[in-house]
Coordinates of C-alpha atoms in Angstrom, one line a residue:
M22 CA -6.5 15.4 0.7
T23 CA -4.0 13.2 -0.9
K24 CA -5.5 10.3 -2.8
F25 CA -3.9 6.8 -2.9
V26 CA -4.3 4.5 -5.9
I27 CA -3.3 0.9 -5.5
A28 CA -2.5 -0.3 -9.1
T29 CA -1.4 -3.9 -9.5
H30 CA -1.4 -6.9 -11.9
G31 CA -4.6 -8.8 -11.5
Y32 CA -6.7 -8.5 -8.4
F33 CA -4.0 -7.8 -5.8
A34 CA -5.1 -4.2 -5.7
K35 CA -8.6 -5.1 -4.8
G36 CA -7.5 -7.4 -2.0
L37 CA -5.2 -4.7 -0.5
K38 CA -8.0 -2.2 -0.7
M39 CA -10.5 -4.6 0.9
S40 CA -8.1 -5.5 3.7
T41 CA -7.3 -1.9 4.4
E42 CA -10.9 -0.9 4.6
F43 CA -11.7 -4.0 6.7
I44 CA -9.2 -2.5 9.3
M45 CA -9.9 1.2 8.8
G46 CA -13.4 1.4 7.4
K47 CA -14.5 2.7 4.0
R48 CA -12.1 5.3 2.5
S49 CA -12.9 8.0 0.0
D50 CA -9.2 8.6 -0.5
L51 CA -8.3 5.0 -1.6
F52 CA -8.8 3.5 -5.0
A53 CA -7.9 0.2 -6.6
I54 CA -7.1 -0.5 -10.2
C55 CA -6.9 -4.2 -11.1
A56 CA -4.8 -3.8 -14.3
Y57 CA -5.2 -6.0 -17.3
T58 CA -8.3 -7.8 -16.0
P59 CA -11.6 -8.1 -17.8
E60 CA -12.8 -5.1 -15.6
C61 CA -9.8 -3.0 -16.6
K62 CA -8.6 -3.7 -20.1
D63 CA -7.5 -0.1 -20.7
F64 CA -5.2 0.6 -17.8
P65 CA -3.9 4.0 -18.9
K66 CA -7.5 5.2 -19.4
A67 CA -8.4 4.1 -15.8
V68 CA -5.5 6.0 -14.4
Q69 CA -6.3 9.1 -16.4
T70 CA -9.9 9.0 -15.2
I71 CA -8.7 9.1 -11.6
I72 CA -6.2 11.9 -12.3
N73 CA -8.9 14.0 -14.1
N74 CA -11.4 13.5 -11.2
N75 CA -8.9 14.5 -8.4
K76 CA -7.2 17.8 -8.3
G77 CA -4.7 17.3 -5.4
D78 CA -1.7 15.0 -4.9
I79 CA -2.2 11.4 -6.0
V80 CA 0.1 8.6 -4.9
F81 CA 0.2 5.5 -7.0
G82 CA 1.3 2.3 -5.3
T83 CA 2.2 -0.7 -7.4
D84 CA 3.0 -4.3 -6.7
I85 CA 6.4 -4.7 -8.3
A86 CA 9.1 -2.4 -9.6
G87 CA 9.9 -2.9 -13.2
G88 CA 6.5 -4.6 -13.9
S89 CA 4.3 -3.4 -16.7
V90 CA 1.9 -1.6 -14.3
N91 CA 4.8 0.3 -12.7
T92 CA 6.5 1.2 -16.0
D93 CA 3.2 2.4 -17.5
L94 CA 2.7 4.6 -14.5
Q95 CA 6.3 6.0 -14.6
K96 CA 5.5 7.6 -17.9
I97 CA 2.2 9.1 -16.6
V98 CA 3.6 10.3 -13.3
A99 CA 6.6 12.0 -14.9
S100 CA 4.2 14.6 -16.4
S101 CA 3.1 16.2 -13.1
D102 CA 4.6 17.2 -9.7
R103 CA 1.3 16.3 -8.0
L104 CA 1.6 12.6 -9.0
H105 CA 3.8 10.2 -7.1
L106 CA 4.8 6.5 -7.6
V107 CA 5.9 3.8 -5.1
A108 CA 6.6 0.2 -6.0
G109 CA 6.4 -2.8 -3.7
I110 CA 3.6 -1.6 -1.4
N111 CA 2.0 -3.8 1.3
L112 CA -0.6 -3.5 4.0
P113 CA 1.7 -2.0 6.6
F114 CA 2.7 0.7 4.0
L115 CA -1.0 1.5 3.3
L116 CA -2.0 1.7 7.0
Q117 CA 1.0 4.0 7.8
F118 CA 0.3 6.2 4.8
L119 CA -3.5 6.6 5.4
T120 CA -3.1 7.3 9.1
S121 CA -0.3 9.9 8.8
N122 CA -1.0 13.5 9.9
E123 CA 2.1 14.6 8.0
T124 CA 1.4 17.1 5.2
N125 CA 4.6 16.6 3.2
V126 CA 3.7 13.8 0.7
S127 CA 7.4 12.8 0.2
E128 CA 7.8 12.5 4.0
V129 CA 4.6 10.4 4.3
I130 CA 5.9 8.1 1.5
N131 CA 9.3 7.7 3.2
K132 CA 7.8 6.9 6.6
S133 CA 5.4 4.4 5.0
I134 CA 8.2 2.7 3.2
E135 CA 9.9 2.2 6.6
A136 CA 6.7 0.7 8.0
A137 CA 6.5 -1.6 5.0
K138 CA 10.0 -2.8 5.6
E139 CA 9.4 -3.3 9.3
G140 CA 6.3 -5.2 8.5
I141 CA 8.3 -8.0 6.8
V142 CA 9.7 -10.3 9.5
N143 CA 11.4 -13.6 9.2
F144 CA 10.3 -15.4 12.4
D145 CA 12.8 -18.1 11.7
N146 CA 15.4 -15.6 12.7
L147 CA 13.8 -14.7 16.1
N148 CA 14.5 -16.6 19.3
T149 CA 11.0 -18.0 19.8
E150 CA 12.0 -20.7 22.2
T151 CA 10.5 -20.3 25.6
S152 CA 12.8 -21.2 28.4
K153 CA 11.7 -23.8 30.9
D154 CA 12.3 -21.3 33.7
A155 CA 9.7 -18.9 32.3
L156 CA 7.1 -21.6 32.6
D157 CA 8.2 -23.2 35.9
D158 CA 5.5 -21.4 38.0
F159 CA 2.8 -21.5 35.3
D160 CA 1.2 -24.7 36.3
S161 CA 2.0 -24.8 40.0
F162 CA -1.1 -24.1 42.0

């Protein structure tokens, strides 16, 4: 079973994990690392502990490409084909990833990235005006 590790600056990882588990229930394949907080002062050590305790594929999802969490993980992930890294994750990404039946990790990541993109919607760009005609019969009794 592929493991997913949310690793972010501050407590964003914990919030994403909590929201995911609120929707899906408790997950044994989902971890959160709140980097550079009092609870996680040694980020590389926390990552290495998860890697050492899990033998299959591990996907790390970070908050922002180019950030310190992401750049630290790039160095670690480069050492193994079973380690993967994705930046810019959100809740739609996690839900897609964790519900996928696909066995190819790269394919699951790609589909999850699409779900993440589709989950970002600017409602200002949608035609949300309801025409008067659509409501004409609503209150006529």
